[in-house]
CSV table of C-alpha atoms and ligand atoms in Angstrom, one decimal:
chain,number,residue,atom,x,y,z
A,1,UNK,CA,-33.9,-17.4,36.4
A,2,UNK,CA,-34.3,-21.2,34.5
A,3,UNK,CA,-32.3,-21.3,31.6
A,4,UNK,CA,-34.8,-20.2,29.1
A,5,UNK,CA,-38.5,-18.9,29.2
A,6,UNK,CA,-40.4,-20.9,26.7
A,7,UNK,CA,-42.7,-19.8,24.0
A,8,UNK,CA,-46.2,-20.0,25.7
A,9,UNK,CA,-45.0,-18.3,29.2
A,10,UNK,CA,-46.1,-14.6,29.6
A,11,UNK,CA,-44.3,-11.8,28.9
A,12,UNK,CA,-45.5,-8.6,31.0
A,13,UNK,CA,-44.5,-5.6,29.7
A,14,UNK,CA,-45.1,-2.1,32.0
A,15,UNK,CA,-45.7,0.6,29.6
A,16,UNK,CA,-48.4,0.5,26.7
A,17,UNK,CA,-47.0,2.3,23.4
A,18,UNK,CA,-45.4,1.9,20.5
A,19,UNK,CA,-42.3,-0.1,21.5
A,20,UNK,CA,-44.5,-2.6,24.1
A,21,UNK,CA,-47.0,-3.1,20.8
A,22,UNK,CA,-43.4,-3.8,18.6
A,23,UNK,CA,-42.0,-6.1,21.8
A,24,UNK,CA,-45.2,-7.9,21.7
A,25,UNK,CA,-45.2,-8.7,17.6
A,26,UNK,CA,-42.0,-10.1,18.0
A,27,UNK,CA,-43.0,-11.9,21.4
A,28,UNK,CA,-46.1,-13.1,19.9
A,29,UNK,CA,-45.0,-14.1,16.6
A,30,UNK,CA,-42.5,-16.7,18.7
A,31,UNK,CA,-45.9,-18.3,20.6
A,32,UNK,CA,-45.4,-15.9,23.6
A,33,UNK,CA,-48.7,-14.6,25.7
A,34,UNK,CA,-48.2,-10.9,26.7
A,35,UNK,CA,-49.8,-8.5,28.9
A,36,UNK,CA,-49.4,-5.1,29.8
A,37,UNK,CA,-49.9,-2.2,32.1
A,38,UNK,CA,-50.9,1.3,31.0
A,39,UNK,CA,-53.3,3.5,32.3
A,40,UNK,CA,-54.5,4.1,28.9
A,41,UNK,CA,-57.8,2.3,27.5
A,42,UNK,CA,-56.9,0.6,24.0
A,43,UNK,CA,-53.4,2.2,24.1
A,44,UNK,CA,-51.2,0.3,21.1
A,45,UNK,CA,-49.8,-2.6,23.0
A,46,UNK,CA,-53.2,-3.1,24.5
A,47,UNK,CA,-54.2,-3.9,21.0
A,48,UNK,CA,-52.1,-6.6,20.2
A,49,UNK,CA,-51.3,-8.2,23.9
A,50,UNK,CA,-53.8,-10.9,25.3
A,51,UNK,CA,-54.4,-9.0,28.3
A,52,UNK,CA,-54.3,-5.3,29.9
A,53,UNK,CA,-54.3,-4.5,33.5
A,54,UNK,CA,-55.8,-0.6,33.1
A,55,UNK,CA,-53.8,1.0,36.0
A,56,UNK,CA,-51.0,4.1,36.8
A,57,UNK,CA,-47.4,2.7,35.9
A,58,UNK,CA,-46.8,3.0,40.0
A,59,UNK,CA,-50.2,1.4,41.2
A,60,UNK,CA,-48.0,-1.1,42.9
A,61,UNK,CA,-51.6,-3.6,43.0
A,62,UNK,CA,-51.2,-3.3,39.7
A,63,UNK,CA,-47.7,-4.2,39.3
A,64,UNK,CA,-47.9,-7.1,41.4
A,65,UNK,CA,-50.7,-8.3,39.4
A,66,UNK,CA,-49.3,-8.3,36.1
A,67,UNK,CA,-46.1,-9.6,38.1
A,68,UNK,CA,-48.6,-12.6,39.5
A,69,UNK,CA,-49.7,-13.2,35.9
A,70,UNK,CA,-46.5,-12.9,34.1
A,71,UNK,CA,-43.4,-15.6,34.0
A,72,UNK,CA,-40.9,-12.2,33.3
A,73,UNK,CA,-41.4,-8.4,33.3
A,74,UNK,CA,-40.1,-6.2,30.8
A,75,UNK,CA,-40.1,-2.2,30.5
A,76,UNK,CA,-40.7,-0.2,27.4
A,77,UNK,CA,-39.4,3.1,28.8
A,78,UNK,CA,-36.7,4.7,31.8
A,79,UNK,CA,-39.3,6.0,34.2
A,80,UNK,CA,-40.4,3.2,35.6
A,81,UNK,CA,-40.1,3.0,39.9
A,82,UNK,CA,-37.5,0.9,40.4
A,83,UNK,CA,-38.4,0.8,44.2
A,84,UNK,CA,-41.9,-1.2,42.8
A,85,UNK,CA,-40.2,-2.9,40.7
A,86,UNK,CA,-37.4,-4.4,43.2
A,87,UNK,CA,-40.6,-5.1,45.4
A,88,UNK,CA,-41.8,-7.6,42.8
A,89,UNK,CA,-38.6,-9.4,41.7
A,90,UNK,CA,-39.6,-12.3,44.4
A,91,UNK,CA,-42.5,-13.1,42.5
A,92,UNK,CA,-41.2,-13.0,39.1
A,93,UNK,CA,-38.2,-13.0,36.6
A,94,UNK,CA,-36.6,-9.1,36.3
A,95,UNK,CA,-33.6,-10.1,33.7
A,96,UNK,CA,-32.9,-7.0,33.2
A,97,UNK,CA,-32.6,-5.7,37.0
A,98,UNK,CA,-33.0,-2.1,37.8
A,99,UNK,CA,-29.5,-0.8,38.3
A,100,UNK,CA,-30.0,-0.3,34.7
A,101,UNK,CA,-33.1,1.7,35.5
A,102,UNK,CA,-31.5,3.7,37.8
A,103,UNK,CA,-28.3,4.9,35.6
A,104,UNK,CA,-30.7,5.9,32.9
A,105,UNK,CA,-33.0,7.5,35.2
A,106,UNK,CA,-30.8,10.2,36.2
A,107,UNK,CA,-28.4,12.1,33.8
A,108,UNK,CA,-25.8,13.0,36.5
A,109,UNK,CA,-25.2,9.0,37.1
A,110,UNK,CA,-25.5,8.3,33.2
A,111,UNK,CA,-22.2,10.7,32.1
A,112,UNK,CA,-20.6,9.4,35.3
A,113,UNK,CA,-21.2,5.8,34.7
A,114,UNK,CA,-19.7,6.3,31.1
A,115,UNK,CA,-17.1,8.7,32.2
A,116,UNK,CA,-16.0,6.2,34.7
A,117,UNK,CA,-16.2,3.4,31.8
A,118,UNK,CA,-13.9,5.4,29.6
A,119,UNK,CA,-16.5,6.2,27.4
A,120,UNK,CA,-15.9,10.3,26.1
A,121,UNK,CA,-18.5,12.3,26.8
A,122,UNK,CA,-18.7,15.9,26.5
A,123,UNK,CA,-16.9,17.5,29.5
A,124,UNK,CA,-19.8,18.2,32.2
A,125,UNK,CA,-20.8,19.6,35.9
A,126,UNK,CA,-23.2,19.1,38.3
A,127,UNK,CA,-24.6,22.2,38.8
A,128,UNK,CA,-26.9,22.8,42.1
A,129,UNK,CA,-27.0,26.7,42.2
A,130,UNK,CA,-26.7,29.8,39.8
A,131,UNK,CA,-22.9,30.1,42.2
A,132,UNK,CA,-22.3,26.6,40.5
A,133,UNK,CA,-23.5,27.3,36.8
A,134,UNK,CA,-21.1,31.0,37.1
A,135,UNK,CA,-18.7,28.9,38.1
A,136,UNK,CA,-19.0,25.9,35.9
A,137,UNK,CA,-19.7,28.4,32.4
A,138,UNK,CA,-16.3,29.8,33.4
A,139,UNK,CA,-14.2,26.1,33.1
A,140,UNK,CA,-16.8,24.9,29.9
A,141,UNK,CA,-17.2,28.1,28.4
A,142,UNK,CA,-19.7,28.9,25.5
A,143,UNK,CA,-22.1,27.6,24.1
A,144,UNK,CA,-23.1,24.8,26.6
A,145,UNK,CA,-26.4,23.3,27.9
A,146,UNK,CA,-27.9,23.0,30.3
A,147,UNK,CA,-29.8,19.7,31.7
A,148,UNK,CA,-32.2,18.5,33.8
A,149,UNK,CA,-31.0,15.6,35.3
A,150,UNK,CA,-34.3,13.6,35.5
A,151,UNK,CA,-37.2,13.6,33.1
A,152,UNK,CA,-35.7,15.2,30.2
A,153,UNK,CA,-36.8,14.0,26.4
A,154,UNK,CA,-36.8,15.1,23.1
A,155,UNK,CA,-35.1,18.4,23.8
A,156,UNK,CA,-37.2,18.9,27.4
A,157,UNK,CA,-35.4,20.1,30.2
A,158,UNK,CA,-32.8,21.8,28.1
A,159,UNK,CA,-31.3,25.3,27.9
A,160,UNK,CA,-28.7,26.3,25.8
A,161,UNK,CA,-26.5,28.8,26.7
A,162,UNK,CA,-24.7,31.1,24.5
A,163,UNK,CA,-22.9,33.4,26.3
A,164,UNK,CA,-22.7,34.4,30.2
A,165,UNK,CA,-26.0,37.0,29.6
A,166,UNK,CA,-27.5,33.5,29.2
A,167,UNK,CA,-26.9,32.4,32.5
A,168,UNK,CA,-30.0,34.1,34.2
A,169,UNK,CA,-32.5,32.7,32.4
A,170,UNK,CA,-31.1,29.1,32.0
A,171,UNK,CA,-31.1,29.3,35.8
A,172,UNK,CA,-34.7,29.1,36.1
A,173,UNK,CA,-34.4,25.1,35.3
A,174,UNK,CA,-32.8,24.9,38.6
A,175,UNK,CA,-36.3,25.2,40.0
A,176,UNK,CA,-37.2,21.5,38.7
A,177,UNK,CA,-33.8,20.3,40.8
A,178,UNK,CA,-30.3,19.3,40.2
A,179,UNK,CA,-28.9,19.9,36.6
A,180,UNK,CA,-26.0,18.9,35.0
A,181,UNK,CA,-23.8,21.9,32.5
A,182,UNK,CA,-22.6,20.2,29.2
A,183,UNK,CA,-19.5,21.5,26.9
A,184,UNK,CA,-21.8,22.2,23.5
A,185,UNK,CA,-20.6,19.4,20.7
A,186,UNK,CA,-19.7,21.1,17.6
A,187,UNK,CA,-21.2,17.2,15.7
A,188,UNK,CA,-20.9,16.6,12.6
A,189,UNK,CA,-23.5,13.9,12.8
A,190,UNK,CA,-25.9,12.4,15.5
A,191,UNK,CA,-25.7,8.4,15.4
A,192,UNK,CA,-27.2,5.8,17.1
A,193,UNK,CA,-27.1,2.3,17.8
A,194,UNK,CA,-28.6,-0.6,19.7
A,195,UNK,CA,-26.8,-3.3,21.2
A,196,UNK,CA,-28.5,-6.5,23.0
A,197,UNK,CA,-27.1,-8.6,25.9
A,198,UNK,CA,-28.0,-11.9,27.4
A,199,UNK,CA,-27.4,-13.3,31.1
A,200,UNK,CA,-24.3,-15.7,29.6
A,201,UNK,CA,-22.8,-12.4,28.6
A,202,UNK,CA,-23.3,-12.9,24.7
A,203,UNK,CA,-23.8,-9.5,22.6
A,204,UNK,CA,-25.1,-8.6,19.5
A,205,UNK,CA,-24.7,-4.9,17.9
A,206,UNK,CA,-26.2,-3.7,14.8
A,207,UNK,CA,-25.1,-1.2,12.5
A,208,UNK,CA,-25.1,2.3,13.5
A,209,UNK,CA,-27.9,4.6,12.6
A,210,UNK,CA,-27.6,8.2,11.1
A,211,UNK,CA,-30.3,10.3,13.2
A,212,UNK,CA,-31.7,13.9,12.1
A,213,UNK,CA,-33.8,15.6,14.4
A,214,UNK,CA,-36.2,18.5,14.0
A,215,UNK,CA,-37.0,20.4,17.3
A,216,UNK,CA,-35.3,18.1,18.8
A,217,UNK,CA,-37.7,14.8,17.5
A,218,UNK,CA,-36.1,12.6,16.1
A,219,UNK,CA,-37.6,13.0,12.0
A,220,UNK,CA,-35.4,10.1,10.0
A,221,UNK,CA,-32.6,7.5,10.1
A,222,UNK,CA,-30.4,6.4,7.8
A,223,UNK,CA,-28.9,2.9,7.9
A,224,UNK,CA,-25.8,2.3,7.5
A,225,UNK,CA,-24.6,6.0,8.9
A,226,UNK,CA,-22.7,7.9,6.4
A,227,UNK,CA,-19.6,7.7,8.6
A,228,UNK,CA,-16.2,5.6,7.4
A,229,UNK,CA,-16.2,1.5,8.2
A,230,UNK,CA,-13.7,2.1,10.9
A,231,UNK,CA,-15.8,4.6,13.1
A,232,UNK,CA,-18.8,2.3,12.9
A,233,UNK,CA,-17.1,-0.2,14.4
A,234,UNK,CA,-15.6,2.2,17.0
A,235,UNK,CA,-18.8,3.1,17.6
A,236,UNK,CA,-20.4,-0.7,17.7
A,237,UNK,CA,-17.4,-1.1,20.5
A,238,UNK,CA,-18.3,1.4,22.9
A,239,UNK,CA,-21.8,-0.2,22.6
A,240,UNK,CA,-20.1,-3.7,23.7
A,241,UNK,CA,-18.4,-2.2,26.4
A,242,UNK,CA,-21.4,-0.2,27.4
A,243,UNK,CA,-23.6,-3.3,27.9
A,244,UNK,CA,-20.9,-5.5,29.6
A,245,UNK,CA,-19.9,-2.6,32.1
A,246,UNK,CA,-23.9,-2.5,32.5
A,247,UNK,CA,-24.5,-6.3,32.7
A,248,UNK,CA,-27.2,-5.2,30.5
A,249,UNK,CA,-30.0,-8.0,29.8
A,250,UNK,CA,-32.2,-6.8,27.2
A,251,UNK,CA,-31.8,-4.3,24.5
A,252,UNK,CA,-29.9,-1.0,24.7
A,253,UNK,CA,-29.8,2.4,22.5
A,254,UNK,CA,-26.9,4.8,22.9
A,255,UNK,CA,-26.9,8.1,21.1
A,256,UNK,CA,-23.5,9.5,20.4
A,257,UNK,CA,-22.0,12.7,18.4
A,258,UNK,CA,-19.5,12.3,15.5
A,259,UNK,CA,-17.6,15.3,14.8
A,260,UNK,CA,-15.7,16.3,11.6
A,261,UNK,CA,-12.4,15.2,13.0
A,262,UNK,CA,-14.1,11.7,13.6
A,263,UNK,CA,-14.1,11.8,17.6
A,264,UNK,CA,-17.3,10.3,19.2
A,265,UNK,CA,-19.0,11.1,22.5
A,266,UNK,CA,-21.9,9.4,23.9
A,267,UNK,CA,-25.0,11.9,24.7
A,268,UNK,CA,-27.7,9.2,26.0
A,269,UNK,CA,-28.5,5.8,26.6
A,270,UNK,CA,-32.7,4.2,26.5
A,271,UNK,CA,-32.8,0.6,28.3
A,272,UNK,CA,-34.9,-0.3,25.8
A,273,UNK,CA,-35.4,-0.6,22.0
A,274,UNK,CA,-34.9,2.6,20.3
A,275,UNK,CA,-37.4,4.8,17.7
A,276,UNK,CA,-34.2,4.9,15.9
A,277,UNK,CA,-33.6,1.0,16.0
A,278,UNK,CA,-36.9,0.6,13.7
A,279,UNK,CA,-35.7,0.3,10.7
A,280,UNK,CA,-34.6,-2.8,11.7
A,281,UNK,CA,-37.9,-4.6,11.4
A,282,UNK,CA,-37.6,-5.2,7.6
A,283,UNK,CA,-33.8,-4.1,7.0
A,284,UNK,CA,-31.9,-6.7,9.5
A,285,UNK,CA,-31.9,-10.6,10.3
A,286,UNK,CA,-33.7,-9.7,13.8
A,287,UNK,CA,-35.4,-6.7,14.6
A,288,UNK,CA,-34.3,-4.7,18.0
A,289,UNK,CA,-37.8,-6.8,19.1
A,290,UNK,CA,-37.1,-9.7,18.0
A,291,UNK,CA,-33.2,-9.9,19.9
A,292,UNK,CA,-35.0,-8.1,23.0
A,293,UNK,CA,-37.2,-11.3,23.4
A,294,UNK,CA,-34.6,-13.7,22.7
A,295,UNK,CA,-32.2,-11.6,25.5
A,296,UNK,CA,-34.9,-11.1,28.0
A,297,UNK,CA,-36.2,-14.9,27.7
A,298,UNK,CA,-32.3,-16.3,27.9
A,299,UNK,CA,-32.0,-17.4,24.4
A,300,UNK,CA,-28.7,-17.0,22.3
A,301,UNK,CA,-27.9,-14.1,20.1
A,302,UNK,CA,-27.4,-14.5,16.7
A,303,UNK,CA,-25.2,-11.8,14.8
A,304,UNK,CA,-27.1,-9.4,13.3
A,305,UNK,CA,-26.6,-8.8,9.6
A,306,UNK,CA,-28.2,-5.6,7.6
A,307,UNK,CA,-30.1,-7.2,4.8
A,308,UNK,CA,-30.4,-3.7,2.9
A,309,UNK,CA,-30.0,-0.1,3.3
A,310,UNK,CA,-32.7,1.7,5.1
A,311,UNK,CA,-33.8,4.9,5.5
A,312,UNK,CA,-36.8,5.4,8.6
A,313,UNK,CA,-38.9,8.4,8.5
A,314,UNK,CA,-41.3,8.9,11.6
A,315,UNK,CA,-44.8,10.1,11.3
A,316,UNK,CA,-45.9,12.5,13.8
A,317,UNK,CA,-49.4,13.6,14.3
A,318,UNK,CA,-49.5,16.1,11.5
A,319,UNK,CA,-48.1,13.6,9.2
A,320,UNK,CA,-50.4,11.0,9.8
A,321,UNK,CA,-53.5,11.5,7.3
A,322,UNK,CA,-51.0,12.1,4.1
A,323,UNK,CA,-48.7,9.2,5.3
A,324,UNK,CA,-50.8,6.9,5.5
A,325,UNK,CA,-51.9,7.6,1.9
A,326,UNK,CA,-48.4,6.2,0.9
A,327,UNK,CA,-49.6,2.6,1.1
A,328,UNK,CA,-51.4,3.7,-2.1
A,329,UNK,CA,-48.7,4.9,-3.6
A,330,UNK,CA,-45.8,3.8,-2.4
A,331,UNK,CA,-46.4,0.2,-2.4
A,332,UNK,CA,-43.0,-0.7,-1.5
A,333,UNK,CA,-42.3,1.3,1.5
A,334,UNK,CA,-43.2,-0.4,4.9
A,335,UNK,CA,-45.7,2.3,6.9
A,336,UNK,CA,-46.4,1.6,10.4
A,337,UNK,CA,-49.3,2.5,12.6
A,338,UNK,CA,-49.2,2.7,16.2
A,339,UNK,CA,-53.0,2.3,16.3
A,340,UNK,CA,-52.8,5.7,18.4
A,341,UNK,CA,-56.6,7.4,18.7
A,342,UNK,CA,-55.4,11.1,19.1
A,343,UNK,CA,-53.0,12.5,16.1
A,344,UNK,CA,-51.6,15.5,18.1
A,345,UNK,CA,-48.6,17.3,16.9
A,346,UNK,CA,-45.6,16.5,17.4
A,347,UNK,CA,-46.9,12.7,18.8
A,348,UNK,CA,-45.2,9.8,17.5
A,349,UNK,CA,-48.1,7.7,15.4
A,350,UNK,CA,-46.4,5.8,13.2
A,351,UNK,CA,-43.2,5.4,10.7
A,352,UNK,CA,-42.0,4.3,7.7
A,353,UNK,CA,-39.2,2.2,6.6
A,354,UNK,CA,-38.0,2.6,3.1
A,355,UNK,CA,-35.2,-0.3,1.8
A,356,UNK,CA,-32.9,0.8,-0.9
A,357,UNK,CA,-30.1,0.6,-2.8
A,358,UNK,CA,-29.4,4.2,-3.9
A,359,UNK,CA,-29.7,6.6,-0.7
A,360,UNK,CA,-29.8,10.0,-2.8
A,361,UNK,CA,-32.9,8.6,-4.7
A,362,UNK,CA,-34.8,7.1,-1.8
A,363,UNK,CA,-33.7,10.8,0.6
A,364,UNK,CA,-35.0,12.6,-2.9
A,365,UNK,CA,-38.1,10.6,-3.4
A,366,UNK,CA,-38.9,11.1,0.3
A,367,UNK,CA,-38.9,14.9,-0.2
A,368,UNK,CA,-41.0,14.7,-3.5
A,369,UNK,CA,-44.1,13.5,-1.3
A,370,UNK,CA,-43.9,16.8,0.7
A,371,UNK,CA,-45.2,15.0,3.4
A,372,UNK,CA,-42.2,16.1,5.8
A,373,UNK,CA,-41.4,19.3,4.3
A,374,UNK,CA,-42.5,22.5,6.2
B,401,LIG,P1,-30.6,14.8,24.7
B,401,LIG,O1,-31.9,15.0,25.4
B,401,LIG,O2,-29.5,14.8,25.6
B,401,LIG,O3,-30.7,13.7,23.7
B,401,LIG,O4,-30.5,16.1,23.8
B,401,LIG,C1,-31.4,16.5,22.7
B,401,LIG,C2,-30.7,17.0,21.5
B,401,LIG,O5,-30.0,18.2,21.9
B,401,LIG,C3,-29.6,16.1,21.0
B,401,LIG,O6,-30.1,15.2,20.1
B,401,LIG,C4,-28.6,17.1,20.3
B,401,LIG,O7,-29.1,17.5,19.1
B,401,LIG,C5,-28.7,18.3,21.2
B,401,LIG,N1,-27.6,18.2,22.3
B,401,LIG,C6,-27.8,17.8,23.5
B,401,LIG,N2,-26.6,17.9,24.2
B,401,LIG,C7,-25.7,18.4,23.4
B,401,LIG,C8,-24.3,18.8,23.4
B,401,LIG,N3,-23.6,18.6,24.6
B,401,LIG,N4,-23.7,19.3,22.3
B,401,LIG,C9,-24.4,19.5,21.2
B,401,LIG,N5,-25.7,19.2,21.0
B,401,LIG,C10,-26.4,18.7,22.1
């Protein structure tokens, strides 16, 4: 790779929602062209990028088409073919390889990748059989969870198991192959936080994000995390060492578990930006975006400072029509729309970001729209 991709070269990014349409803001507001492949007419990057090549994620064609148009290729999400994509690396710049791909890909390699970059993370076997989960529950004991080791999201893939009566019907995930058995956490909290990387090895972390989920999608963030100074910078260390034992080029998200004793344990990494990294659009010097560009195109990381406290609050599909009434009345709140044509439940279509001085007031005023209340 040159030294730097220039404003004016062509970003391609494989993958077509939300996070490709908030790469390509950034990428276009610094004089970038982008294009994009998704199968999906009109999807939300399509709507902001200059071009679209309409095709499967692993048309390979297609690939090499956007590759042929593009100066350097970019991902917005861990299931992309990293055989395709090592077939088009000739052709174009790949800065952020696809080792990374294929850690993230596949949960078994993730916990031993962290494990092995003494990173805690809950204690966890590979199961292959019922023998081995009977076997395993015996040394991790109850509860525990059980994972699929590829394709899981938001809560997919999962079985929690309470007690050994449990075993028999977790087992049935075996059928969609290897799994991996984790010690439950007892957490306190569920944080987050992004960390970006360039090729001369300079990193840049931003503050760590307070996540709450609701059936296991993620619903808000708070920024800063209601954790002491000295665990978020724990924390923003194990995302440094995380994307220099990677050689990660790019942006990263790790999830991690805080318990009430203060220990930490990574649960997940995206090799990408992160739904819970959008509050950093309004409440940081760069956006995840923003330093995503800057690391994929070879540019230098400035730190990142938090301008303001944030809270992020995501609008799923049956959110959508009363949220989108808030830019009536909440003039100051920032709402996003992904520009998605179907609102379905439980879909991601847009989210808010709420600066503020006085957390209690901004959680409380959230609450008094009823938007997100049940
Ligand atoms: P994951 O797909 O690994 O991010 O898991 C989805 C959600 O399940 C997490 O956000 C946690 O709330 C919960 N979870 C997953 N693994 C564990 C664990 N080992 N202990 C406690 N909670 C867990």
């Amino acid at each position: 790779m040159s030294k730097w991709i220039k404003p004016k070269s062509t970003i391609g990014i494989i993958g077509g929602g939300q996070l490709g349409r908030m790469m390509a803001f950034s990428a276009k507001e610094r004089g970038y062209q982008v294009g994009v492949l998704d199968p999906t007419p009109n999807c939300p990057t399509a709507q902001v990028a200059d071009w679209h090549i309409q095709a499967a994620y692993d048309d390979t064609e297609a690939l090499l088409a956007l590759a042929e148009k593009s100066d350097v290729l970019t991902y917005e999400f861990e299931n992309v073919d990293a055989a395709s994509i090592q077939q088009v690396q000739d052709n174009v710049a790949v800065p952020q390889g696809t080792d990374l791909l294929l850690i993230t890909q596949n949960r078994l390699k993730e916990k031993e990748f962290l494990k092995n970059s003494g990173i805690p993370v809950a204690t966890y076997a590979k199961i292959e059989t019922i023998e081995d989960l009977v076997l395993q529950s015996k040394t991790i004991g109850f509860p525990s969870v059980l994972k699929t080791i590829r394709g899981g999201y938001d809560g997919k893939g999962q079985f929690v198991l309470q007690q050994a009566s449990d075993i028999a019907s977790a087992a049935t995930l075996l059928e969609q192959g290897t799994c991996i058995l984790e010690k439950w956490v007892a957490f306190q909290l569920e944080v987050s936080v992004m960390v970006a990387r360039n090729e001369s090895g300079a990193t840049s972390v931003f503050p760590v994000s307070e996540n709450i989920h609701e059936n296991n999608i993620l619903l808000q963030s708070i920024v800063p995390a209601r954790i002491p100074e000295g665990l978020q910078r724990n924390v923003q260390q194990i995302a440094e060492t995380i994307a220099h034992k990677m050689n990660l080029v790019g942006v990263l998200g790790i999830e991690l578990f805080i318990t009430e004793q203060g220990e930490i344990f990574a649960n997940e990494l995206a090799p990408r930006p992160h739904n819970s990294g959008h509050y950093s659009i309004e409440a940081c010097t760069d956006s995840q975006f923003d330093m995503h560009v800057r690391a994929i195109c070879g540019y230098d990381l400035p730190a990142v400072e938090l301008l303001r406290p944030a809270v992020m609050v995501n609008i799923l599909g049956e959110h959508l029509e009363r949220a989108l009434e808030l830019n009536e009345q909440k003039p100051a709140w920032h709402v996003h729309d992904y520009g998605k044509v179907a609102a379905k439940r439980g879909r991601k279509m847009g989210h808010v970001t709420i600066l503020t001085t006085d957390l209690e007031s901004t959680l409380a005023e959230i609450e008094e729209t009823t938007i997100w209340n049940h």
